[in-house]
CSV table of N, CA and C in Angstrom, one decimal:
chain,number,residue,atom,x,y,z
A,1,MET,N,26.8,402.3,129.1
A,1,MET,CA,27.3,403.9,130.0
A,1,MET,C,28.0,403.1,131.1
A,2,ARG,N,29.0,404.1,131.5
A,2,ARG,CA,30.0,403.7,132.7
A,2,ARG,C,29.6,404.7,133.7
A,3,SER,N,29.4,404.3,134.9
A,3,SER,CA,29.0,405.2,136.0
A,3,SER,C,30.4,405.1,137.0
A,4,SER,N,30.6,406.3,137.2
A,4,SER,CA,31.6,406.6,138.3
A,4,SER,C,31.3,407.0,139.6
A,5,ILE,N,31.7,406.4,140.7
A,5,ILE,CA,31.2,406.8,142.1
A,5,ILE,C,32.5,407.1,142.7
A,6,GLN,N,32.5,408.2,143.4
A,6,GLN,CA,33.7,408.7,144.2
A,6,GLN,C,33.2,408.8,145.6
A,7,SER,N,34.2,408.1,146.3
A,7,SER,CA,33.6,408.5,147.7
A,7,SER,C,35.0,408.9,148.5
A,8,SER,N,35.1,409.5,149.6
A,8,SER,CA,36.1,410.1,150.5
A,8,SER,C,35.8,409.5,151.7
A,9,VAL,N,37.0,408.5,152.2
A,9,VAL,CA,36.9,408.0,153.3
A,9,VAL,C,38.2,408.3,154.1
A,10,ALA,N,38.0,408.7,155.4
A,10,ALA,CA,39.1,409.4,156.1
A,10,ALA,C,39.6,408.4,157.2
A,11,LEU,N,40.7,407.6,157.0
A,11,LEU,CA,41.0,406.9,158.1
A,11,LEU,C,42.3,407.5,158.9
A,12,LYS,N,42.0,407.8,160.2
A,12,LYS,CA,43.3,407.9,160.9
A,12,LYS,C,44.5,407.1,161.0
A,13,GLU,N,44.1,406.0,161.6
A,13,GLU,CA,44.8,404.9,161.7
A,13,GLU,C,44.2,403.7,161.2
A,14,GLY,N,44.7,402.8,160.4
A,14,GLY,CA,44.2,401.5,160.1
A,14,GLY,C,44.5,400.9,158.4
A,15,TRP,N,44.1,400.0,158.3
A,15,TRP,CA,44.2,399.4,157.0
A,15,TRP,C,43.1,398.6,156.3
A,16,LEU,N,42.9,398.5,155.2
A,16,LEU,CA,41.9,397.9,154.6
A,16,LEU,C,42.4,396.5,153.9
A,17,LEU,N,42.3,395.4,154.3
A,17,LEU,CA,42.7,394.0,153.6
A,17,LEU,C,41.3,393.2,152.9
A,18,ALA,N,41.4,393.6,151.7
A,18,ALA,CA,40.4,392.8,150.9
A,18,ALA,C,40.8,391.1,150.6
A,19,SER,N,40.1,390.3,150.9
A,19,SER,CA,40.3,388.8,150.4
A,19,SER,C,39.6,388.6,149.1
A,20,SER,N,40.4,387.5,148.5
A,20,SER,CA,39.7,386.8,147.4
A,20,SER,C,38.9,385.9,148.0
A,21,LYS,N,37.8,385.7,147.0
A,21,LYS,CA,36.8,384.5,147.3
A,21,LYS,C,37.2,383.1,146.7
A,22,GLU,N,38.2,383.3,146.2
A,22,GLU,CA,38.9,381.9,145.6
A,22,GLU,C,39.2,380.8,146.5
A,23,SER,N,39.0,379.5,146.4
A,23,SER,CA,39.3,378.5,147.3
A,23,SER,C,40.7,378.5,147.5
A,24,THR,N,41.5,378.9,146.8
A,24,THR,CA,42.9,379.0,146.9
A,24,THR,C,43.6,380.0,147.7
A,25,PHE,N,42.7,380.8,148.1
A,25,PHE,CA,43.3,382.0,148.8
A,25,PHE,C,43.7,381.5,150.3
A,26,THR,N,44.7,382.0,150.9
A,26,THR,CA,45.2,381.5,152.1
A,26,THR,C,45.4,382.8,152.8
A,27,PRO,N,45.0,382.9,154.1
A,27,PRO,CA,45.1,384.2,154.7
A,27,PRO,C,46.5,384.8,155.3
A,28,PRO,N,46.8,386.0,155.3
A,28,PRO,CA,48.3,386.0,155.4
A,28,PRO,C,48.9,385.7,156.9
A,29,GLN,N,50.0,385.5,157.1
A,29,GLN,CA,50.6,385.0,158.4
A,29,GLN,C,51.1,386.4,159.1
A,30,PHE,N,51.4,387.3,158.3
A,30,PHE,CA,51.8,388.7,159.1
A,30,PHE,C,50.9,389.8,158.8
A,31,TYR,N,50.6,390.9,159.2
A,31,TYR,CA,50.0,392.0,159.0
A,31,TYR,C,50.5,393.3,159.1
A,32,PHE,N,50.3,394.5,158.5
A,32,PHE,CA,50.5,395.7,158.6
A,32,PHE,C,51.2,396.0,159.9
A,33,GLY,N,52.4,396.5,160.2
A,33,GLY,CA,52.7,397.0,161.5
A,33,GLY,C,53.4,395.8,162.6
A,34,ASP,N,53.3,394.5,161.9
A,34,ASP,CA,53.9,393.5,162.8
A,34,ASP,C,55.3,393.7,162.7
A,35,LEU,N,56.1,393.4,164.1
A,35,LEU,CA,57.7,393.4,164.0
A,35,LEU,C,58.0,392.0,163.8
A,36,VAL,N,58.9,391.7,162.8
A,36,VAL,CA,59.4,390.6,162.1
A,36,VAL,C,60.7,390.3,162.0
A,37,GLN,N,61.2,389.1,162.3
A,37,GLN,CA,62.7,388.8,162.2
A,37,GLN,C,63.0,388.3,160.6
A,38,TRP,N,64.0,388.8,159.6
A,38,TRP,CA,64.1,388.0,158.4
A,38,TRP,C,65.5,387.5,158.6
A,39,THR,N,65.8,386.4,158.0
A,39,THR,CA,66.9,385.5,157.9
A,39,THR,C,67.3,385.5,156.6
A,40,GLY,N,68.4,385.9,156.3
A,40,GLY,CA,68.7,385.6,154.9
A,40,GLY,C,70.2,386.2,154.6
A,41,GLU,N,70.5,386.2,153.1
A,41,GLU,CA,71.9,386.8,152.8
A,41,GLU,C,71.9,388.3,152.5
A,42,ASP,N,72.7,389.0,153.1
A,42,ASP,CA,72.5,390.5,152.7
A,42,ASP,C,73.3,390.8,151.4
A,43,THR,N,73.3,392.1,151.0
A,43,THR,CA,74.0,392.4,149.6
A,43,THR,C,75.5,391.9,149.4
A,44,ASP,N,76.0,391.5,150.6
A,44,ASP,CA,77.4,391.2,150.7
A,44,ASP,C,77.7,389.6,150.6
A,45,GLY,N,76.3,388.9,150.6
A,45,GLY,CA,76.4,387.4,150.6
A,45,GLY,C,76.4,386.8,151.8
A,46,VAL,N,76.6,387.8,153.0
A,46,VAL,CA,76.7,387.3,154.3
A,46,VAL,C,75.3,386.8,154.8
A,47,TRP,N,75.3,385.7,155.6
A,47,TRP,CA,73.8,385.2,156.3
A,47,TRP,C,73.7,386.2,157.3
A,48,THR,N,72.6,386.8,157.6
A,48,THR,CA,72.3,387.7,158.5
A,48,THR,C,70.7,387.7,159.1
A,49,ARG,N,70.6,388.1,160.1
A,49,ARG,CA,69.3,388.3,160.9
A,49,ARG,C,69.1,390.0,161.1
A,50,ARG,N,67.9,390.2,160.8
A,50,ARG,CA,67.5,391.7,160.8
A,50,ARG,C,66.0,391.7,161.5
A,51,THR,N,65.7,392.7,162.1
A,51,THR,CA,64.2,392.9,162.5
A,51,THR,C,63.8,394.0,161.7
A,52,GLY,N,62.6,394.1,161.5
A,52,GLY,CA,61.9,395.2,160.9
A,52,GLY,C,60.2,395.1,161.0
A,53,GLN,N,59.7,396.0,160.4
A,53,GLN,CA,58.4,396.3,160.2
A,53,GLN,C,57.7,395.8,159.1
A,54,ILE,N,56.5,395.4,158.9
A,54,ILE,CA,55.7,395.1,157.7
A,54,ILE,C,55.2,396.2,157.4
A,55,THR,N,55.4,396.8,156.0
A,55,THR,CA,55.0,398.0,155.5
A,55,THR,C,53.9,397.7,154.5
A,56,GLY,N,54.2,396.2,153.7
A,56,GLY,CA,53.2,396.2,152.6
A,56,GLY,C,53.3,394.8,152.3
A,57,MET,N,52.1,394.5,151.7
A,57,MET,CA,51.9,393.1,151.5
A,57,MET,C,51.1,392.7,150.3
A,58,HIS,N,51.3,391.7,149.5
A,58,HIS,CA,50.3,391.3,148.3
A,58,HIS,C,50.4,390.0,148.0
A,59,PHE,N,49.1,389.5,147.7
A,59,PHE,CA,48.9,388.0,147.4
A,59,PHE,C,49.4,387.9,145.8
A,60,THR,N,50.4,386.9,145.7
A,60,THR,CA,50.8,386.9,144.3
A,60,THR,C,50.1,385.7,143.2
A,61,ARG,N,50.5,385.9,142.2
A,61,ARG,CA,49.8,385.0,141.3
A,61,ARG,C,50.0,383.5,141.6
A,62,LEU,N,51.4,383.1,142.1
A,62,LEU,CA,51.5,381.8,142.6
A,62,LEU,C,50.7,381.2,143.9
A,63,ARG,N,49.9,382.4,144.3
A,63,ARG,CA,49.2,382.2,145.5
A,63,ARG,C,49.7,382.1,146.8
A,64,THR,N,50.5,382.9,146.8
A,64,THR,CA,51.6,383.0,148.3
A,64,THR,C,51.6,384.8,148.4
A,65,TRP,N,51.9,384.9,149.9
A,65,TRP,CA,52.1,386.3,150.1
A,65,TRP,C,53.3,386.6,150.1
A,66,GLN,N,53.7,387.8,149.6
A,66,GLN,CA,55.0,388.6,149.4
A,66,GLN,C,54.8,389.9,150.5
A,67,TYR,N,55.6,390.0,151.3
A,67,TYR,CA,55.5,391.1,152.2
A,67,TYR,C,57.0,392.1,152.0
A,68,GLN,N,56.8,393.4,152.1
A,68,GLN,CA,57.6,394.5,152.3
A,68,GLN,C,57.8,394.8,153.6
A,69,VAL,N,59.4,394.8,153.9
A,69,VAL,CA,59.6,394.9,155.3
A,69,VAL,C,60.6,396.3,155.2
A,70,ARG,N,60.6,397.0,156.2
A,70,ARG,CA,61.3,398.2,156.5
A,70,ARG,C,62.3,397.9,157.8
A,71,PHE,N,63.4,397.6,157.7
A,71,PHE,CA,64.5,397.2,158.7
A,71,PHE,C,64.5,398.2,159.7
A,72,ASP,N,64.7,397.9,161.0
A,72,ASP,CA,65.0,398.8,161.8
A,72,ASP,C,66.5,399.3,161.8
A,73,ALA,N,66.9,400.0,162.5
A,73,ALA,CA,68.2,400.6,162.6
A,73,ALA,C,69.2,399.4,162.8
A,74,GLU,N,70.4,400.0,162.1
A,74,GLU,CA,71.6,399.0,161.9
A,74,GLU,C,72.0,398.6,163.3
A,75,PRO,N,72.2,397.5,163.7
A,75,PRO,CA,72.6,396.9,165.2
A,75,PRO,C,74.0,397.7,165.4
A,76,ALA,N,75.0,397.4,164.6
A,76,ALA,CA,76.3,397.9,164.8
A,76,ALA,C,76.4,399.4,164.7
A,77,THR,N,75.8,400.2,164.1
A,77,THR,CA,76.3,401.5,164.0
A,77,THR,C,75.1,402.4,164.6
A,78,GLY,N,73.9,401.7,164.7
A,78,GLY,CA,72.7,402.6,165.2
A,78,GLY,C,72.2,403.8,164.2
A,79,ALA,N,72.7,403.5,163.1
A,79,ALA,CA,72.1,404.5,162.1
A,79,ALA,C,70.8,403.7,161.4
A,80,GLU,N,70.2,404.9,161.1
A,80,GLU,CA,68.5,404.7,160.6
A,80,GLU,C,68.7,403.6,159.2
A,81,SER,N,68.0,402.9,159.2
A,81,SER,CA,67.9,401.8,157.7
A,81,SER,C,67.1,402.5,156.8
A,82,ASP,N,67.6,402.4,155.7
A,82,ASP,CA,66.8,403.2,154.5
A,82,ASP,C,66.5,402.1,153.4
A,83,LEU,N,66.7,400.7,154.0
A,83,LEU,CA,66.8,399.5,153.3
A,83,LEU,C,65.2,398.9,153.6
A,84,ASP,N,64.4,398.5,152.5
A,84,ASP,CA,63.2,398.0,152.3
A,84,ASP,C,63.5,396.5,151.6
A,85,ILE,N,63.0,395.6,152.0
A,85,ILE,CA,62.9,394.4,151.1
A,85,ILE,C,61.8,393.7,151.1
A,86,SER,N,61.4,393.1,149.7
A,86,SER,CA,60.2,392.4,149.4
A,86,SER,C,60.7,390.7,149.6
A,87,CYS,N,59.9,390.0,150.3
A,87,CYS,CA,60.3,388.6,150.6
A,87,CYS,C,59.1,387.7,150.9
A,88,ALA,N,59.3,386.5,150.6
A,88,ALA,CA,58.4,385.7,150.7
A,88,ALA,C,58.1,385.2,152.3
A,89,GLU,N,56.9,384.6,152.5
A,89,GLU,CA,56.3,384.6,154.0
A,89,GLU,C,57.3,383.7,154.9
A,90,TYR,N,57.9,382.7,154.1
A,90,TYR,CA,58.6,381.7,155.1
A,90,TYR,C,60.2,382.1,155.4
A,91,LEU,N,60.6,383.3,154.8
A,91,LEU,CA,61.9,383.9,155.2
A,91,LEU,C,61.5,384.6,156.5
A,92,LEU,N,60.4,384.8,157.2
A,92,LEU,CA,60.0,386.0,158.1
A,92,LEU,C,59.5,385.2,159.3
A,93,GLN,N,59.8,385.6,160.6
A,93,GLN,CA,59.4,385.1,161.8
A,93,GLN,C,58.5,386.5,162.6
A,94,LEU,N,57.6,386.0,163.3
A,94,LEU,CA,56.8,387.1,163.9
A,94,LEU,C,57.8,387.4,165.1
A,95,LYS,N,58.0,388.6,165.7
A,95,LYS,CA,58.7,388.8,166.7
A,95,LYS,C,57.8,389.6,167.8
A,96,GLN,N,56.9,390.6,167.2
A,96,GLN,CA,56.0,391.3,168.1
A,96,GLN,C,54.9,391.8,167.1
A,97,SER,N,53.8,391.8,168.0
A,97,SER,CA,52.7,392.3,167.1
A,97,SER,C,51.6,393.1,168.1
A,98,PRO,N,52.1,394.4,168.0
A,98,PRO,CA,51.4,395.4,169.0
A,98,PRO,C,50.1,395.7,168.8
A,99,HIS,N,49.6,395.7,167.3
A,99,HIS,CA,48.3,396.2,166.9
A,99,HIS,C,48.0,395.5,165.6
A,100,ARG,N,47.5,394.0,166.0
A,100,ARG,CA,47.3,393.2,164.8
A,100,ARG,C,45.9,393.6,164.2
A,101,VAL,N,45.8,393.5,162.9
A,101,VAL,CA,44.5,393.7,162.1
A,101,VAL,C,43.4,392.9,162.4
A,102,GLN,N,43.9,391.7,162.3
A,102,GLN,CA,43.2,390.6,162.4
A,102,GLN,C,43.1,390.1,163.9
A,103,PRO,N,42.2,389.9,164.8
A,103,PRO,CA,42.0,390.0,166.2
A,103,PRO,C,41.6,388.4,166.5
A,104,HIS,N,41.3,387.5,165.3
A,104,HIS,CA,41.2,386.0,165.8
A,104,HIS,C,42.2,385.2,165.1
A,105,PRO,N,42.6,384.1,165.3
A,105,PRO,CA,43.4,383.4,164.9
A,105,PRO,C,43.1,382.7,163.2
A,106,THR,N,44.2,382.5,162.5
A,106,THR,CA,43.7,382.1,161.3
A,106,THR,C,43.2,380.8,161.2
A,107,THR,N,42.5,380.4,160.3
A,107,THR,CA,42.1,379.0,160.2
A,107,THR,C,43.0,378.0,159.3
A,108,LEU,N,43.8,378.8,158.8
A,108,LEU,CA,44.8,377.9,157.8
A,108,LEU,C,45.4,376.7,158.6
A,109,SER,N,45.5,375.7,158.0
A,109,SER,CA,46.1,374.4,158.7
A,109,SER,C,47.6,374.6,158.8
A,110,GLU,N,48.0,374.0,160.0
A,110,GLU,CA,49.6,374.0,159.9
A,110,GLU,C,50.4,373.2,158.9
A,111,TRP,N,49.6,372.1,158.6
A,111,TRP,CA,50.0,371.3,157.8
A,111,TRP,C,49.2,371.3,156.3
A,112,LEU,N,50.3,371.5,155.4
A,112,LEU,CA,49.9,371.6,154.0
A,112,LEU,C,50.3,370.3,153.1
A,113,MET,N,49.5,370.3,152.0
A,113,MET,CA,49.7,369.1,151.2
A,113,MET,C,50.8,369.7,150.4
A,114,THR,N,51.7,368.7,149.7
A,114,THR,CA,53.1,368.9,148.9
A,114,THR,C,53.1,370.2,148.2
A,115,ALA,N,51.8,370.1,147.1
A,115,ALA,CA,51.8,371.2,146.2
A,115,ALA,C,51.7,372.6,146.6
A,116,GLN,N,50.7,372.8,147.8
A,116,GLN,CA,50.6,373.9,148.3
A,116,GLN,C,51.7,374.3,149.4
A,117,ALA,N,52.4,373.6,150.0
A,117,ALA,CA,53.3,373.9,150.8
A,117,ALA,C,54.6,374.4,150.1
A,118,ALA,N,54.9,373.4,148.7
A,118,ALA,CA,56.0,373.9,147.9
A,118,ALA,C,55.7,375.7,147.4
A,119,GLN,N,54.5,375.7,147.0
A,119,GLN,CA,54.3,377.2,146.6
A,119,GLN,C,54.6,378.1,147.9
A,120,VAL,N,53.9,377.8,149.1
A,120,VAL,CA,54.2,378.9,150.2
A,120,VAL,C,55.8,379.1,150.3
A,121,LEU,N,56.4,377.8,150.2
A,121,LEU,CA,57.9,378.0,150.6
A,121,LEU,C,58.8,378.5,149.2
A,122,GLY,N,58.2,378.7,148.1
A,122,GLY,CA,58.9,379.2,147.0
A,122,GLY,C,59.7,378.0,146.3
A,123,LEU,N,59.3,376.7,146.6
A,123,LEU,CA,60.1,375.6,146.1
A,123,LEU,C,59.1,374.9,145.0
A,124,SER,N,59.7,373.6,144.1
A,124,SER,CA,58.8,373.1,143.6
A,124,SER,C,58.7,371.9,144.5
A,125,PRO,N,57.5,371.2,144.0
A,125,PRO,CA,57.3,369.8,145.0
A,125,PRO,C,58.3,368.9,144.8
A,126,GLU,N,59.0,368.7,143.9
A,126,GLU,CA,60.2,367.8,143.8
A,126,GLU,C,61.3,368.5,144.6
A,127,GLN,N,61.5,369.5,144.6
A,127,GLN,CA,62.6,370.0,145.6
A,127,GLN,C,62.4,369.7,147.1
A,128,LEU,N,61.1,370.0,147.2
A,128,LEU,CA,60.7,369.5,148.8
A,128,LEU,C,60.9,368.0,149.1
A,129,ARG,N,60.2,367.1,148.1
A,129,ARG,CA,60.7,365.9,148.4
A,129,ARG,C,61.9,365.5,148.4
A,130,ARG,N,62.9,366.1,147.6
A,130,ARG,CA,64.4,365.9,147.7
A,130,ARG,C,64.9,366.0,148.9
A,131,LEU,N,64.6,367.3,149.5
A,131,LEU,CA,65.3,367.9,150.7
A,131,LEU,C,64.9,366.9,151.9
A,132,ARG,N,63.4,366.4,151.8
A,132,ARG,CA,63.3,365.2,152.8
A,132,ARG,C,64.2,363.9,152.6
A,133,ARG,N,64.2,363.5,151.3
A,133,ARG,CA,65.1,362.3,151.0
A,133,ARG,C,66.4,362.7,151.7
A,134,LYS,N,66.9,363.7,151.5
A,134,LYS,CA,68.5,364.1,151.8
A,134,LYS,C,68.5,364.3,153.2
A,135,GLY,N,67.5,364.3,154.2
A,135,GLY,CA,67.6,364.5,155.6
A,135,GLY,C,67.5,365.8,156.0
A,136,LEU,N,67.1,366.9,155.1
A,136,LEU,CA,66.9,368.2,155.8
A,136,LEU,C,65.6,368.2,156.7
A,137,PHE,N,64.5,367.5,155.9
A,137,PHE,CA,63.2,367.7,156.7
A,137,PHE,C,62.9,366.2,157.3
A,138,LYS,N,62.7,366.4,158.7
A,138,LYS,CA,62.6,364.8,159.5
A,138,LYS,C,61.1,364.9,159.3
A,139,VAL,N,60.9,363.4,159.2
A,139,VAL,CA,59.5,362.7,159.1
A,139,VAL,C,59.0,362.8,160.6
A,140,GLY,N,57.8,363.3,160.7
A,140,GLY,CA,57.2,363.5,162.2
A,140,GLY,C,57.3,365.1,162.7
A,141,HIS,N,58.5,365.6,162.2
A,141,HIS,CA,58.5,367.1,162.7
A,141,HIS,C,58.3,368.1,161.4
A,142,HIS,N,59.1,367.7,160.4
A,142,HIS,CA,58.7,368.8,159.3
A,142,HIS,C,57.4,368.2,158.4
A,143,CYS,N,57.5,367.0,158.1
A,143,CYS,CA,56.4,366.3,157.2
A,143,CYS,C,56.0,365.1,158.0
A,144,ARG,N,54.7,364.6,157.2
A,144,ARG,CA,54.3,363.3,157.7
A,144,ARG,C,53.5,362.8,156.5
A,145,ASP,N,53.5,361.3,156.4
A,145,ASP,CA,52.8,360.7,155.5
A,145,ASP,C,51.6,360.1,155.8
A,146,THR,N,50.4,360.7,155.2
A,146,THR,CA,49.0,360.6,155.6
A,146,THR,C,48.4,359.4,154.5
A,147,SER,N,49.2,358.6,154.2
A,147,SER,CA,48.5,357.7,153.4
A,147,SER,C,48.1,356.5,154.2
A,148,PHE,N,47.0,355.7,153.4
A,148,PHE,CA,46.8,354.5,154.4
A,148,PHE,C,47.7,353.3,154.1
A,149,PRO,N,48.0,352.6,155.2
A,149,PRO,CA,48.9,351.7,155.4
A,149,PRO,C,48.8,350.6,154.2
A,150,ASN,N,50.0,350.5,153.7
A,150,ASN,CA,50.2,349.4,152.5
A,150,ASN,C,49.5,350.2,151.2
A,151,SER,N,49.0,351.1,150.9
A,151,SER,CA,48.4,351.7,149.9
A,151,SER,C,49.4,352.0,148.7
A,152,GLY,N,50.9,351.8,149.1
A,152,GLY,CA,51.7,352.2,148.0
A,152,GLY,C,51.8,353.6,147.5
A,153,LEU,N,50.9,354.6,147.9
A,153,LEU,CA,51.0,355.8,147.5
A,153,LEU,C,51.1,356.7,148.5
A,154,SER,N,52.4,357.6,148.6
A,154,SER,CA,52.5,358.4,149.7
A,154,SER,C,51.8,359.6,149.5
A,155,ARG,N,51.4,360.4,150.6
A,155,ARG,CA,50.5,361.5,150.7
A,155,ARG,C,51.1,362.4,151.8
A,156,TRP,N,52.0,363.1,151.4
A,156,TRP,CA,53.0,363.7,152.3
A,156,TRP,C,52.1,365.3,152.6
A,157,GLN,N,52.4,365.5,154.0
A,157,GLN,CA,51.7,366.8,154.5
A,157,GLN,C,53.1,367.3,155.2
A,158,TRP,N,53.3,368.8,155.0
A,158,TRP,CA,54.3,369.4,155.4
A,158,TRP,C,54.1,370.7,156.1
A,159,HIS,N,54.7,370.8,157.3
A,159,HIS,CA,54.6,371.9,158.5
A,159,HIS,C,55.4,372.8,158.1
A,160,VAL,N,54.8,374.0,157.2
A,160,VAL,CA,55.5,375.0,156.3
A,160,VAL,C,56.4,375.8,157.2
A,161,ALA,N,55.8,376.2,158.6
A,161,ALA,CA,56.8,377.0,159.5
A,161,ALA,C,58.1,376.4,159.8
A,162,ARG,N,57.9,375.2,160.0
A,162,ARG,CA,59.2,374.4,160.8
A,162,ARG,C,60.2,374.2,159.4
A,163,CYS,N,59.6,373.9,158.0
A,163,CYS,CA,60.4,373.8,157.1
A,163,CYS,C,61.0,374.8,156.7
A,164,GLY,N,60.3,376.3,156.8
A,164,GLY,CA,60.9,377.4,156.3
A,164,GLY,C,62.0,377.8,157.5
A,165,GLN,N,61.7,377.4,158.8
A,165,GLN,CA,63.1,377.4,159.7
A,165,GLN,C,64.3,376.7,159.4
A,166,ALA,N,64.0,375.5,158.7
A,166,ALA,CA,65.1,374.4,158.4
A,166,ALA,C,65.7,375.1,157.0
A,167,LEU,N,65.1,375.6,156.3
A,167,LEU,CA,65.6,376.5,154.9
A,167,LEU,C,66.2,377.6,155.4
A,168,ALA,N,66.0,378.4,156.3
A,168,ALA,CA,66.6,379.4,156.8
A,168,ALA,C,68.3,379.3,157.3
A,169,VAL,N,68.3,378.1,157.4
A,169,VAL,CA,70.1,377.7,158.0
A,169,VAL,C,70.9,377.8,156.7
A,170,PRO,N,71.8,378.5,156.9
A,170,PRO,CA,72.8,378.7,155.5
A,170,PRO,C,73.0,377.3,155.0
A,171,PRO,N,73.3,376.7,153.6
A,171,PRO,CA,73.5,375.5,153.2
A,171,PRO,C,74.7,375.0,153.9
A,172,GLU,N,75.5,375.7,154.0
A,172,GLU,CA,76.9,375.2,154.2
A,172,GLU,C,76.8,374.7,156.0
A,173,LYS,N,75.8,375.1,156.4
A,173,LYS,CA,75.7,374.6,158.1
A,173,LYS,C,74.6,373.7,158.1
A,174,ARG,N,74.0,373.1,157.0
A,174,ARG,CA,72.9,372.1,157.2
A,174,ARG,C,73.5,370.8,157.6
A,175,GLY,N,74.6,370.4,157.2
A,175,GLY,CA,74.9,369.0,157.8
A,175,GLY,C,74.5,367.9,156.7
A,176,PHE,N,74.4,368.2,155.4
A,176,PHE,CA,74.4,367.1,154.4
A,176,PHE,C,74.5,367.7,153.1
A,177,SER,N,74.9,366.8,152.1
A,177,SER,CA,75.3,367.1,151.0
A,177,SER,C,74.3,366.4,150.0
A,178,PHE,N,74.3,367.1,148.6
A,178,PHE,CA,73.4,366.6,147.6
A,178,PHE,C,74.5,365.6,146.8
A,179,LYS,N,75.6,365.2,147.1
A,179,LYS,CA,76.5,364.3,146.3
A,179,LYS,C,75.9,363.3,146.3
């Protein structure tokens, strides 16, 4: 027998954020209404920075957050933007947060192990290690080796926010090549 319960909840202003009890769940870095800056390629392939507001978010099957952002008016023309994008967390930076849903700081560590950091950044663990070896990520700033001395097994941790900032630099301006 199936029972159906209906309820009516009137919210004038606010959002409901339900979180998973899975141990792999990570709290979001941004919340509805946050003003963020996006750095990436526009539709013409030109690297640009735009600001906008978080209008939606979801936790993906890859266990990362994906955000919907409504851009502000075009800086050059002042025309209203009708462009919404969906993007990964590492492509955004918080600019302003007038009404945060979560009033307390998140408990997520700034430093993540390789597999988790790679998921958050949208890379494979091998891509992450390769970018370190090629010099994009600096040991001590972007990553750190937490292994015991002389253990012969590196255990890398990654500062995801700093790695995301380094990845936001256009490839042709990064100062190294994969040759």
